[in-house]
PDB file of C-alpha atoms in Angstrom:
ATOM      1  CA  UNK A 136       1.325 -21.430 -12.074  1.00  0.00           C
ATOM      2  CA  UNK A 137       0.219 -18.428 -14.090  1.00  0.00           C
ATOM      3  CA  UNK A 138       1.376 -18.750 -17.703  1.00  0.00           C
ATOM      4  CA  UNK A 139       2.093 -15.047 -17.558  1.00  0.00           C
ATOM      5  CA  UNK A 140       3.868 -13.684 -14.513  1.00  0.00           C
ATOM      6  CA  UNK A 141       2.407 -10.629 -12.810  1.00  0.00           C
ATOM      7  CA  UNK A 142       4.443  -7.443 -12.793  1.00  0.00           C
ATOM      8  CA  UNK A 143       5.561  -8.073  -9.219  1.00  0.00           C
ATOM      9  CA  UNK A 144       6.917 -11.539  -9.860  1.00  0.00           C
ATOM     10  CA  UNK A 145       8.529 -10.354 -13.075  1.00  0.00           C
ATOM     11  CA  UNK A 146      10.232  -7.573 -11.154  1.00  0.00           C
ATOM     12  CA  UNK A 147      11.274  -9.925  -8.370  1.00  0.00           C
ATOM     13  CA  UNK A 148      12.403 -12.520 -10.920  1.00  0.00           C
ATOM     14  CA  UNK A 149      10.484 -15.317  -9.404  1.00  0.00           C
ATOM     15  CA  UNK A 150       7.822 -17.821 -10.279  1.00  0.00           C
ATOM     16  CA  UNK A 151       4.285 -16.430 -10.127  1.00  0.00           C
ATOM     17  CA  UNK A 152       2.120 -18.934  -8.252  1.00  0.00           C
ATOM     18  CA  UNK A 153      -1.622 -19.308  -8.828  1.00  0.00           C
ATOM     19  CA  UNK A 154      -2.364 -17.711  -5.453  1.00  0.00           C
ATOM     20  CA  UNK A 155       0.164 -14.894  -5.849  1.00  0.00           C
ATOM     21  CA  UNK A 156      -1.050 -12.066  -3.619  1.00  0.00           C
ATOM     22  CA  UNK A 157       0.192  -9.416  -6.030  1.00  0.00           C
ATOM     23  CA  UNK A 158      -1.105 -10.728  -9.336  1.00  0.00           C
ATOM     24  CA  UNK A 159      -4.703  -9.362  -9.166  1.00  0.00           C
ATOM     25  CA  UNK A 160      -3.352  -5.839  -8.661  1.00  0.00           C
ATOM     26  CA  UNK A 161      -0.144  -5.718 -10.650  1.00  0.00           C
ATOM     27  CA  UNK A 162      -0.829  -6.828 -14.199  1.00  0.00           C
ATOM     28  CA  UNK A 163       2.221  -7.387 -16.412  1.00  0.00           C
ATOM     29  CA  UNK A 164       1.054  -4.519 -18.632  1.00  0.00           C
ATOM     30  CA  UNK A 165       2.036  -1.956 -15.967  1.00  0.00           C
ATOM     31  CA  UNK A 166       5.502  -2.758 -14.623  1.00  0.00           C
ATOM     32  CA  UNK A 167       6.125   0.769 -13.289  1.00  0.00           C
ATOM     33  CA  UNK A 168       3.335   0.498 -10.748  1.00  0.00           C
ATOM     34  CA  UNK A 169       4.992  -2.278  -8.787  1.00  0.00           C
ATOM     35  CA  UNK A 170       8.465  -0.874  -9.326  1.00  0.00           C
ATOM     36  CA  UNK A 171       7.428   2.397  -7.677  1.00  0.00           C
ATOM     37  CA  UNK A 172       5.684   0.714  -4.757  1.00  0.00           C
ATOM     38  CA  UNK A 173       8.596  -1.654  -4.245  1.00  0.00           C
ATOM     39  CA  UNK A 174      11.043   1.239  -4.204  1.00  0.00           C
ATOM     40  CA  UNK A 175       9.205   2.993  -1.366  1.00  0.00           C
ATOM     41  CA  UNK A 176       7.622   0.208   0.651  1.00  0.00           C
ATOM     42  CA  UNK A 177       9.341  -3.003  -0.355  1.00  0.00           C
ATOM     43  CA  UNK A 178       7.640  -6.158  -1.567  1.00  0.00           C
ATOM     44  CA  UNK A 179       7.605  -7.798   1.865  1.00  0.00           C
ATOM     45  CA  UNK A 180       5.858  -4.867   3.536  1.00  0.00           C
ATOM     46  CA  UNK A 181       3.261  -4.586   0.776  1.00  0.00           C
ATOM     47  CA  UNK A 182       2.601  -8.310   0.920  1.00  0.00           C
ATOM     48  CA  UNK A 183       2.149  -8.130   4.710  1.00  0.00           C
ATOM     49  CA  UNK A 184      -0.177  -5.134   4.409  1.00  0.00           C
ATOM     50  CA  UNK A 185      -2.321  -6.848   1.797  1.00  0.00           C
ATOM     51  CA  UNK A 186      -2.499 -10.071   3.773  1.00  0.00           C
ATOM     52  CA  UNK A 187      -3.910  -8.160   6.739  1.00  0.00           C
ATOM     53  CA  UNK A 188      -6.711  -6.682   4.651  1.00  0.00           C
ATOM     54  CA  UNK A 189      -9.996  -8.230   3.544  1.00  0.00           C
ATOM     55  CA  UNK A 190      -9.781  -9.238  -0.114  1.00  0.00           C
ATOM     56  CA  UNK A 191     -12.440  -6.746  -1.204  1.00  0.00           C
ATOM     57  CA  UNK A 192     -10.389  -3.779   0.052  1.00  0.00           C
ATOM     58  CA  UNK A 193      -7.040  -4.792  -1.385  1.00  0.00           C
ATOM     59  CA  UNK A 194      -7.480  -3.185  -4.803  1.00  0.00           C
ATOM     60  CA  UNK A 195      -8.137   0.186  -3.219  1.00  0.00           C
ATOM     61  CA  UNK A 196      -5.261  -0.240  -0.806  1.00  0.00           C
ATOM     62  CA  UNK A 197      -2.921  -0.932  -3.721  1.00  0.00           C
ATOM     63  CA  UNK A 198      -4.136   2.175  -5.550  1.00  0.00           C
ATOM     64  CA  UNK A 199      -3.596   4.396  -2.524  1.00  0.00           C
ATOM     65  CA  UNK A 200      -0.154   2.877  -1.892  1.00  0.00           C
ATOM     66  CA  UNK A 201       0.687   3.420  -5.541  1.00  0.00           C
ATOM     67  CA  UNK A 202      -0.386   7.059  -5.334  1.00  0.00           C
ATOM     68  CA  UNK A 203       1.589   7.690  -2.165  1.00  0.00           C
ATOM     69  CA  UNK A 204       4.644   5.975  -3.622  1.00  0.00           C
ATOM     70  CA  UNK A 205       4.425   8.150  -6.751  1.00  0.00           C
ATOM     71  CA  UNK A 206       4.141  11.243  -4.568  1.00  0.00           C
ATOM     72  CA  UNK A 207       7.205  10.197  -2.623  1.00  0.00           C
ATOM     73  CA  UNK A 208       9.216   9.561  -5.777  1.00  0.00           C
ATOM     74  CA  UNK A 209       8.245  12.976  -7.146  1.00  0.00           C
ATOM     75  CA  UNK A 210       8.817  14.748  -3.832  1.00  0.00           C
ATOM     76  CA  UNK A 211      11.306  12.733  -1.759  1.00  0.00           C
ATOM     77  CA  UNK A 212      11.143  15.167   1.173  1.00  0.00           C
ATOM     78  CA  UNK A 213       7.414  15.639   1.698  1.00  0.00           C
ATOM     79  CA  UNK A 214       5.674  13.015  -0.463  1.00  0.00           C
ATOM     80  CA  UNK A 215       1.903  13.307  -0.389  1.00  0.00           C
ATOM     81  CA  UNK A 216       2.114  15.304   2.846  1.00  0.00           C
ATOM     82  CA  UNK A 217       3.097  18.214   0.624  1.00  0.00           C
ATOM     83  CA  UNK A 218      -0.275  17.962  -1.096  1.00  0.00           C
ATOM     84  CA  UNK A 219      -2.039  17.899   2.275  1.00  0.00           C
ATOM     85  CA  UNK A 220      -0.177  21.043   3.274  1.00  0.00           C
ATOM     86  CA  UNK A 221      -1.165  22.823   0.079  1.00  0.00           C
ATOM     87  CA  UNK A 222      -4.800  21.813   0.471  1.00  0.00           C
ATOM     88  CA  UNK A 223      -4.865  23.085   4.059  1.00  0.00           C
ATOM     89  CA  UNK A 224      -3.440  26.396   2.912  1.00  0.00           C
ATOM     90  CA  UNK A 225      -5.984  26.608   0.121  1.00  0.00           C
ATOM     91  CA  UNK A 226      -8.794  25.907   2.582  1.00  0.00           C
ATOM     92  CA  UNK A 227      -7.613  28.672   4.895  1.00  0.00           C
ATOM     93  CA  UNK A 228      -7.395  31.193   2.083  1.00  0.00           C
ATOM     94  CA  UNK A 229     -10.778  30.246   0.650  1.00  0.00           C
ATOM     95  CA  UNK A 230     -12.369  30.466   4.090  1.00  0.00           C
ATOM     96  CA  UNK A 231     -10.894  33.936   4.561  1.00  0.00           C
ATOM     97  CA  UNK A 232     -12.127  35.090   1.183  1.00  0.00           C
ATOM     98  CA  UNK A 233     -15.545  33.591   1.824  1.00  0.00           C
ATOM     99  CA  UNK A 234     -15.831  35.312   5.186  1.00  0.00           C
ATOM    100  CA  UNK A 235     -14.822  38.620   3.622  1.00  0.00           C
ATOM    101  CA  UNK A 236     -17.320  38.227   0.782  1.00  0.00           C
ATOM    102  CA  UNK A 237     -20.112  37.320   3.191  1.00  0.00           C
ATOM    103  CA  UNK A 238     -19.281  40.364   5.317  1.00  0.00           C
ATOM    104  CA  UNK A 239     -19.419  42.550   2.223  1.00  0.00           C
ATOM    105  CA  UNK A 240     -22.808  41.074   1.355  1.00  0.00           C
ATOM    106  CA  UNK A 241     -24.067  41.888   4.851  1.00  0.00           C
ATOM    107  CA  UNK A 242     -22.809  45.458   4.592  1.00  0.00           C
ATOM    108  CA  UNK A 243     -24.292  45.914   1.135  1.00  0.00           C
ATOM    109  CA  UNK A 244     -27.625  44.544   2.251  1.00  0.00           C
ATOM    110  CA  UNK A 245     -27.653  46.769   5.324  1.00  0.00           C
ATOM    111  CA  UNK A 246     -26.894  49.838   3.212  1.00  0.00           C
ATOM    112  CA  UNK A 247     -29.598  48.844   0.759  1.00  0.00           C
ATOM    113  CA  UNK A 248     -32.129  48.523   3.585  1.00  0.00           C
ATOM    114  CA  UNK A 249     -31.143  51.930   4.962  1.00  0.00           C
ATOM    115  CA  UNK A 250     -31.567  53.458   1.511  1.00  0.00           C
ATOM    116  CA  UNK A 251     -34.995  51.922   1.151  1.00  0.00           C
ATOM    117  CA  UNK A 252     -36.070  53.207   4.573  1.00  0.00           C
ATOM    118  CA  UNK A 253     -34.860  56.743   3.876  1.00  0.00           C
ATOM    119  CA  UNK A 254     -36.635  56.755   0.508  1.00  0.00           C
ATOM    120  CA  UNK A 255     -39.826  55.636   2.203  1.00  0.00           C
ATOM    121  CA  UNK A 256     -39.712  58.472   4.721  1.00  0.00           C
TER     122      UNK A 256
ATOM    123  CA  UNK B 103      25.560   6.239  20.191  1.00  0.00           C
ATOM    124  CA  UNK B 104      22.240   8.007  20.291  1.00  0.00           C
ATOM    125  CA  UNK B 105      23.600  11.383  19.225  1.00  0.00           C
ATOM    126  CA  UNK B 106      26.043  13.984  20.516  1.00  0.00           C
ATOM    127  CA  UNK B 107      26.748  13.536  24.200  1.00  0.00           C
ATOM    128  CA  UNK B 108      24.517  10.482  24.448  1.00  0.00           C
ATOM    129  CA  UNK B 109      25.678   6.939  25.077  1.00  0.00           C
ATOM    130  CA  UNK B 110      22.403   5.098  24.518  1.00  0.00           C
ATOM    131  CA  UNK B 111      21.558   3.686  21.103  1.00  0.00           C
ATOM    132  CA  UNK B 112      19.004   5.519  19.017  1.00  0.00           C
ATOM    133  CA  UNK B 113      15.467   4.166  18.804  1.00  0.00           C
ATOM    134  CA  UNK B 114      16.194   2.545  15.432  1.00  0.00           C
ATOM    135  CA  UNK B 115      19.234   0.625  16.562  1.00  0.00           C
ATOM    136  CA  UNK B 116      17.431  -0.378  19.741  1.00  0.00           C
ATOM    137  CA  UNK B 117      14.576  -1.834  17.729  1.00  0.00           C
ATOM    138  CA  UNK B 118      16.905  -3.424  15.203  1.00  0.00           C
ATOM    139  CA  UNK B 119      19.081  -4.740  18.019  1.00  0.00           C
ATOM    140  CA  UNK B 120      22.301  -3.552  16.604  1.00  0.00           C
ATOM    141  CA  UNK B 121      25.196  -1.360  17.585  1.00  0.00           C
ATOM    142  CA  UNK B 122      24.430   2.311  17.083  1.00  0.00           C
ATOM    143  CA  UNK B 123      27.360   3.712  15.139  1.00  0.00           C
ATOM    144  CA  UNK B 124      28.632   7.271  15.565  1.00  0.00           C
ATOM    145  CA  UNK B 125      27.481   8.063  12.050  1.00  0.00           C
ATOM    146  CA  UNK B 126      24.180   6.192  12.336  1.00  0.00           C
ATOM    147  CA  UNK B 127      21.880   7.727   9.743  1.00  0.00           C
ATOM    148  CA  UNK B 128      18.823   7.328  11.959  1.00  0.00           C
ATOM    149  CA  UNK B 129      20.228   8.662  15.226  1.00  0.00           C
ATOM    150  CA  UNK B 130      19.563  12.404  14.668  1.00  0.00           C
ATOM    151  CA  UNK B 131      15.905  11.768  13.891  1.00  0.00           C
ATOM    152  CA  UNK B 132      14.912   8.842  16.078  1.00  0.00           C
ATOM    153  CA  UNK B 133      15.933   9.615  19.664  1.00  0.00           C
ATOM    154  CA  UNK B 134      15.764   6.767  22.177  1.00  0.00           C
ATOM    155  CA  UNK B 135      12.991   8.458  24.165  1.00  0.00           C
ATOM    156  CA  UNK B 136      10.486   8.003  21.314  1.00  0.00           C
ATOM    157  CA  UNK B 137      10.599   4.367  20.231  1.00  0.00           C
ATOM    158  CA  UNK B 138       7.155   4.492  18.680  1.00  0.00           C
ATOM    159  CA  UNK B 139       8.280   6.937  15.981  1.00  0.00           C
ATOM    160  CA  UNK B 140      10.751   4.538  14.410  1.00  0.00           C
ATOM    161  CA  UNK B 141       8.612   1.494  15.081  1.00  0.00           C
ATOM    162  CA  UNK B 142       5.783   2.839  12.983  1.00  0.00           C
ATOM    163  CA  UNK B 143       8.022   3.979  10.126  1.00  0.00           C
ATOM    164  CA  UNK B 144       9.760   0.616  10.142  1.00  0.00           C
ATOM    165  CA  UNK B 145       6.421  -1.177  10.086  1.00  0.00           C
ATOM    166  CA  UNK B 146       5.182   0.651   7.000  1.00  0.00           C
ATOM    167  CA  UNK B 147       8.315   1.439   5.017  1.00  0.00           C
ATOM    168  CA  UNK B 148      11.019  -0.792   6.424  1.00  0.00           C
ATOM    169  CA  UNK B 149      14.315   0.334   7.941  1.00  0.00           C
ATOM    170  CA  UNK B 150      16.391  -0.280   4.821  1.00  0.00           C
ATOM    171  CA  UNK B 151      13.998   1.689   2.596  1.00  0.00           C
ATOM    172  CA  UNK B 152      14.018   4.606   5.042  1.00  0.00           C
ATOM    173  CA  UNK B 153      17.799   4.465   5.205  1.00  0.00           C
ATOM    174  CA  UNK B 154      18.030   4.509   1.396  1.00  0.00           C
ATOM    175  CA  UNK B 155      15.612   7.439   1.171  1.00  0.00           C
ATOM    176  CA  UNK B 156      17.551   9.452   3.746  1.00  0.00           C
ATOM    177  CA  UNK B 157      20.878   8.731   2.089  1.00  0.00           C
ATOM    178  CA  UNK B 158      19.549  10.171  -1.157  1.00  0.00           C
ATOM    179  CA  UNK B 159      18.642  13.447   0.526  1.00  0.00           C
ATOM    180  CA  UNK B 160      20.832  16.370   1.577  1.00  0.00           C
ATOM    181  CA  UNK B 161      21.276  16.460   5.342  1.00  0.00           C
ATOM    182  CA  UNK B 162      19.263  19.650   5.836  1.00  0.00           C
ATOM    183  CA  UNK B 163      16.161  18.016   4.317  1.00  0.00           C
ATOM    184  CA  UNK B 164      16.252  14.772   6.243  1.00  0.00           C
ATOM    185  CA  UNK B 165      14.393  15.974   9.338  1.00  0.00           C
ATOM    186  CA  UNK B 166      11.422  17.084   7.246  1.00  0.00           C
ATOM    187  CA  UNK B 167      11.554  13.853   5.264  1.00  0.00           C
ATOM    188  CA  UNK B 168      11.463  11.807   8.472  1.00  0.00           C
ATOM    189  CA  UNK B 169       8.547  13.840   9.799  1.00  0.00           C
ATOM    190  CA  UNK B 170       6.568  13.338   6.600  1.00  0.00           C
ATOM    191  CA  UNK B 171       7.345   9.604   6.612  1.00  0.00           C
ATOM    192  CA  UNK B 172       6.158   9.366  10.215  1.00  0.00           C
ATOM    193  CA  UNK B 173       2.998  11.239   9.267  1.00  0.00           C
ATOM    194  CA  UNK B 174       2.303   8.913   6.337  1.00  0.00           C
ATOM    195  CA  UNK B 175       3.074   5.826   8.381  1.00  0.00           C
ATOM    196  CA  UNK B 176       0.685   6.952  11.135  1.00  0.00           C
ATOM    197  CA  UNK B 177      -2.008   7.605   8.532  1.00  0.00           C
ATOM    198  CA  UNK B 178      -1.476   4.184   7.000  1.00  0.00           C
ATOM    199  CA  UNK B 179      -1.685   2.413  10.356  1.00  0.00           C
ATOM    200  CA  UNK B 180      -4.858   4.330  11.248  1.00  0.00           C
ATOM    201  CA  UNK B 181      -6.395   3.631   7.840  1.00  0.00           C
ATOM    202  CA  UNK B 182      -4.743   0.578   6.263  1.00  0.00           C
ATOM    203  CA  UNK B 183      -6.783   0.880   3.069  1.00  0.00           C
ATOM    204  CA  UNK B 184      -6.510   4.571   2.196  1.00  0.00           C
ATOM    205  CA  UNK B 185      -3.731   5.981   4.373  1.00  0.00           C
ATOM    206  CA  UNK B 186      -2.965   9.631   3.627  1.00  0.00           C
ATOM    207  CA  UNK B 187      -5.034   9.491   0.479  1.00  0.00           C
ATOM    208  CA  UNK B 188      -8.116   9.438   2.677  1.00  0.00           C
ATOM    209  CA  UNK B 189      -7.063  12.728   4.227  1.00  0.00           C
ATOM    210  CA  UNK B 190      -6.339  14.213   0.788  1.00  0.00           C
ATOM    211  CA  UNK B 191      -9.755  13.185  -0.425  1.00  0.00           C
ATOM    212  CA  UNK B 192     -11.426  14.697   2.635  1.00  0.00           C
ATOM    213  CA  UNK B 193      -9.565  17.980   2.199  1.00  0.00           C
ATOM    214  CA  UNK B 194     -10.351  18.098  -1.500  1.00  0.00           C
ATOM    215  CA  UNK B 195     -14.042  17.712  -0.711  1.00  0.00           C
ATOM    216  CA  UNK B 196     -13.716  20.574   1.755  1.00  0.00           C
ATOM    217  CA  UNK B 197     -12.060  22.712  -0.887  1.00  0.00           C
ATOM    218  CA  UNK B 198     -14.835  21.944  -3.381  1.00  0.00           C
ATOM    219  CA  UNK B 199     -17.550  22.827  -0.879  1.00  0.00           C
ATOM    220  CA  UNK B 200     -15.856  26.089   0.051  1.00  0.00           C
ATOM    221  CA  UNK B 201     -15.393  26.980  -3.606  1.00  0.00           C
ATOM    222  CA  UNK B 202     -19.100  26.416  -4.201  1.00  0.00           C
ATOM    223  CA  UNK B 203     -20.020  28.580  -1.242  1.00  0.00           C
ATOM    224  CA  UNK B 204     -17.621  31.246  -2.473  1.00  0.00           C
ATOM    225  CA  UNK B 205     -19.098  31.146  -5.967  1.00  0.00           C
ATOM    226  CA  UNK B 206     -22.588  31.583  -4.517  1.00  0.00           C
ATOM    227  CA  UNK B 207     -21.433  34.489  -2.369  1.00  0.00           C
ATOM    228  CA  UNK B 208     -19.695  36.137  -5.320  1.00  0.00           C
ATOM    229  CA  UNK B 209     -22.809  35.750  -7.453  1.00  0.00           C
ATOM    230  CA  UNK B 210     -24.826  37.327  -4.689  1.00  0.00           C
ATOM    231  CA  UNK B 211     -22.478  40.291  -4.538  1.00  0.00           C
ATOM    232  CA  UNK B 212     -22.855  40.776  -8.265  1.00  0.00           C
ATOM    233  CA  UNK B 213     -26.641  40.639  -7.957  1.00  0.00           C
ATOM    234  CA  UNK B 214     -26.579  43.235  -5.217  1.00  0.00           C
ATOM    235  CA  UNK B 215     -24.360  45.457  -7.304  1.00  0.00           C
ATOM    236  CA  UNK B 216     -26.677  45.153 -10.256  1.00  0.00           C
ATOM    237  CA  UNK B 217     -29.718  45.931  -8.152  1.00  0.00           C
ATOM    238  CA  UNK B 218     -28.269  49.142  -6.755  1.00  0.00           C
ATOM    239  CA  UNK B 219     -28.682  52.268  -8.813  1.00  0.00           C
ATOM    240  CA  UNK B 220     -25.194  53.484  -8.060  1.00  0.00           C
ATOM    241  CA  UNK B 221     -22.229  51.116  -8.374  1.00  0.00           C
ATOM    242  CA  UNK B 222     -20.923  50.050  -4.971  1.00  0.00           C
ATOM    243  CA  UNK B 223     -17.327  50.814  -5.968  1.00  0.00           C
ATOM    244  CA  UNK B 224     -18.136  54.466  -5.487  1.00  0.00           C
ATOM    245  CA  UNK B 225     -18.664  53.657  -1.825  1.00  0.00           C
ATOM    246  CA  UNK B 226     -15.341  51.805  -1.752  1.00  0.00           C
ATOM    247  CA  UNK B 227     -17.158  48.511  -1.452  1.00  0.00           C
ATOM    248  CA  UNK B 228     -16.871  44.905  -2.282  1.00  0.00           C
ATOM    249  CA  UNK B 229     -14.706  44.037  -5.237  1.00  0.00           C
ATOM    250  CA  UNK B 230     -11.474  45.488  -3.917  1.00  0.00           C
ATOM    251  CA  UNK B 231      -9.468  42.331  -4.299  1.00  0.00           C
ATOM    252  CA  UNK B 232      -5.822  42.179  -3.467  1.00  0.00           C
ATOM    253  CA  UNK B 233      -3.344  40.156  -5.511  1.00  0.00           C
ATOM    254  CA  UNK B 234      -3.702  37.071  -3.329  1.00  0.00           C
ATOM    255  CA  UNK B 235      -7.476  37.082  -3.678  1.00  0.00           C
ATOM    256  CA  UNK B 236      -7.330  37.537  -7.426  1.00  0.00           C
ATOM    257  CA  UNK B 237      -4.878  34.648  -7.673  1.00  0.00           C
ATOM    258  CA  UNK B 238      -7.100  32.529  -5.457  1.00  0.00           C
ATOM    259  CA  UNK B 239     -10.170  33.239  -7.619  1.00  0.00           C
ATOM    260  CA  UNK B 240      -8.264  32.378 -10.776  1.00  0.00           C
ATOM    261  CA  UNK B 241      -6.850  29.256  -9.156  1.00  0.00           C
ATOM    262  CA  UNK B 242     -10.277  28.208  -7.882  1.00  0.00           C
ATOM    263  CA  UNK B 243     -11.604  28.446 -11.421  1.00  0.00           C
ATOM    264  CA  UNK B 244      -8.764  26.375 -12.831  1.00  0.00           C
ATOM    265  CA  UNK B 245      -9.118  23.795 -10.058  1.00  0.00           C
ATOM    266  CA  UNK B 246     -12.842  23.610 -10.757  1.00  0.00           C
ATOM    267  CA  UNK B 247     -11.977  22.898 -14.356  1.00  0.00           C
ATOM    268  CA  UNK B 248      -9.488  20.238 -13.291  1.00  0.00           C
ATOM    269  CA  UNK B 249     -12.097  18.742 -10.983  1.00  0.00           C
ATOM    270  CA  UNK B 250     -14.499  18.694 -13.838  1.00  0.00           C
ATOM    271  CA  UNK B 251     -11.869  16.880 -15.847  1.00  0.00           C
ATOM    272  CA  UNK B 252     -12.001  14.246 -13.146  1.00  0.00           C
ATOM    273  CA  UNK B 253      -8.793  14.665 -11.209  1.00  0.00           C
ATOM    274  CA  UNK B 254     -10.237  11.891  -9.151  1.00  0.00           C
ATOM    275  CA  UNK B 255      -8.917  12.298  -5.700  1.00  0.00           C
ATOM    276  CA  UNK B 256     -12.443  12.904  -4.554  1.00  0.00           C
ATOM    277  CA  UNK B 257     -14.201   9.969  -3.058  1.00  0.00           C
ATOM    278  CA  UNK B 258     -16.389   9.678  -0.017  1.00  0.00           C
ATOM    279  CA  UNK B 259     -14.308   8.324   2.812  1.00  0.00           C
ATOM    280  CA  UNK B 260     -17.244   7.416   4.913  1.00  0.00           C
ATOM    281  CA  UNK B 261     -19.179   5.660   2.226  1.00  0.00           C
ATOM    282  CA  UNK B 262     -16.079   3.828   1.049  1.00  0.00           C
ATOM    283  CA  UNK B 263     -16.535   4.787  -2.567  1.00  0.00           C
ATOM    284  CA  UNK B 264     -13.302   4.825  -4.390  1.00  0.00           C
ATOM    285  CA  UNK B 265     -12.252   6.071  -7.732  1.00  0.00           C
ATOM    286  CA  UNK B 266      -9.006   4.412  -8.607  1.00  0.00           C
ATOM    287  CA  UNK B 267      -8.196   6.729 -11.489  1.00  0.00           C
ATOM    288  CA  UNK B 268      -5.941   9.104  -9.644  1.00  0.00           C
ATOM    289  CA  UNK B 269      -4.552  12.063 -11.440  1.00  0.00           C
ATOM    290  CA  UNK B 270      -0.800  12.064 -11.335  1.00  0.00           C
ATOM    291  CA  UNK B 271       0.643  13.594  -8.172  1.00  0.00           C
ATOM    292  CA  UNK B 272       2.648  16.070 -10.242  1.00  0.00           C
ATOM    293  CA  UNK B 273      -0.456  17.470 -11.936  1.00  0.00           C
ATOM    294  CA  UNK B 274      -2.155  17.910  -8.584  1.00  0.00           C
ATOM    295  CA  UNK B 275       0.913  19.562  -7.121  1.00  0.00           C
ATOM    296  CA  UNK B 276       1.191  21.840 -10.154  1.00  0.00           C
ATOM    297  CA  UNK B 277      -2.296  23.208  -9.891  1.00  0.00           C
ATOM    298  CA  UNK B 278      -1.991  23.699  -6.164  1.00  0.00           C
ATOM    299  CA  UNK B 279       1.293  25.507  -6.583  1.00  0.00           C
ATOM    300  CA  UNK B 280      -0.268  28.064  -8.875  1.00  0.00           C
ATOM    301  CA  UNK B 281      -1.367  29.622  -5.625  1.00  0.00           C
ATOM    302  CA  UNK B 282       1.872  29.843  -3.810  1.00  0.00           C
ATOM    303  CA  UNK B 283       4.838  27.829  -2.743  1.00  0.00           C
ATOM    304  CA  UNK B 284       4.035  24.948  -0.407  1.00  0.00           C
ATOM    305  CA  UNK B 285       3.616  26.070   3.143  1.00  0.00           C
ATOM    306  CA  UNK B 286       5.455  23.576   5.248  1.00  0.00           C
ATOM    307  CA  UNK B 287       4.013  24.383   8.590  1.00  0.00           C
ATOM    308  CA  UNK B 288       5.489  23.095  11.822  1.00  0.00           C
ATOM    309  CA  UNK B 289       1.943  22.453  12.991  1.00  0.00           C
ATOM    310  CA  UNK B 290       1.532  19.864  10.244  1.00  0.00           C
ATOM    311  CA  UNK B 291       3.713  17.495  12.213  1.00  0.00           C
ATOM    312  CA  UNK B 292       1.774  17.855  15.451  1.00  0.00           C
TER     313      UNK B 292
END
């Protein structure tokens, strides 16, 4: 048994076994991380998700779950989907502005060419 | 009851094998003709967590909350490691690329202006930006600065690189919202 319980087992008020699935990713120094994930997903669901993943991908999965859980706590209606929506809007606006700027470049270059031709004649 | 005028249990109660009460919190959002919707939300979040989340929301916001939960759950099932964060990373990369292209185009416009003898504004050209465009340029600059400060959602999905130092969601939301209020499009759910 780990002499120091991981944040998950501390939160769940249980013994932290040596092969605890949470302990590599929820150190006792950061109790909020597990608390947030537990609030949104539940310990059982997170444990199941991690068990279905190869060990080398679990750290990243925990980080993405943690991020999504934080988003959901901060925005209970839209969660991280709100960020996706904003990014899509930003992409549309930037594309529009880019297209307009490129059109203006084309017009300016065409005018410049015309000026050069008329000066030559 | 699966909703007004319906006698069949909602998809949630069907899956949970329980009686569907008249005031079932799931019934308005999980009709019996779409069992997959609740199944996937239950798989990722769990019925009791979803119920708790909905209870904490005003009724008029619950439909959107359910739709966003379904979206996130689908993303997580499709990509068990990164979920929605993968999509966010992809979109952020797109934004960065577009901003770079825009910066190049803007520099080119300036060069053209400098090369011409007469300023192009006299021909009603080019830098007639409306308020939205000015705000977008300013926002792009501030986002570039934030990106330079390593806001860290950017990682290559395909290569599997991952930077675990995420900026806080609130800081990301804040800088995005400098542009405008969130646009909650119906098409997002399709």
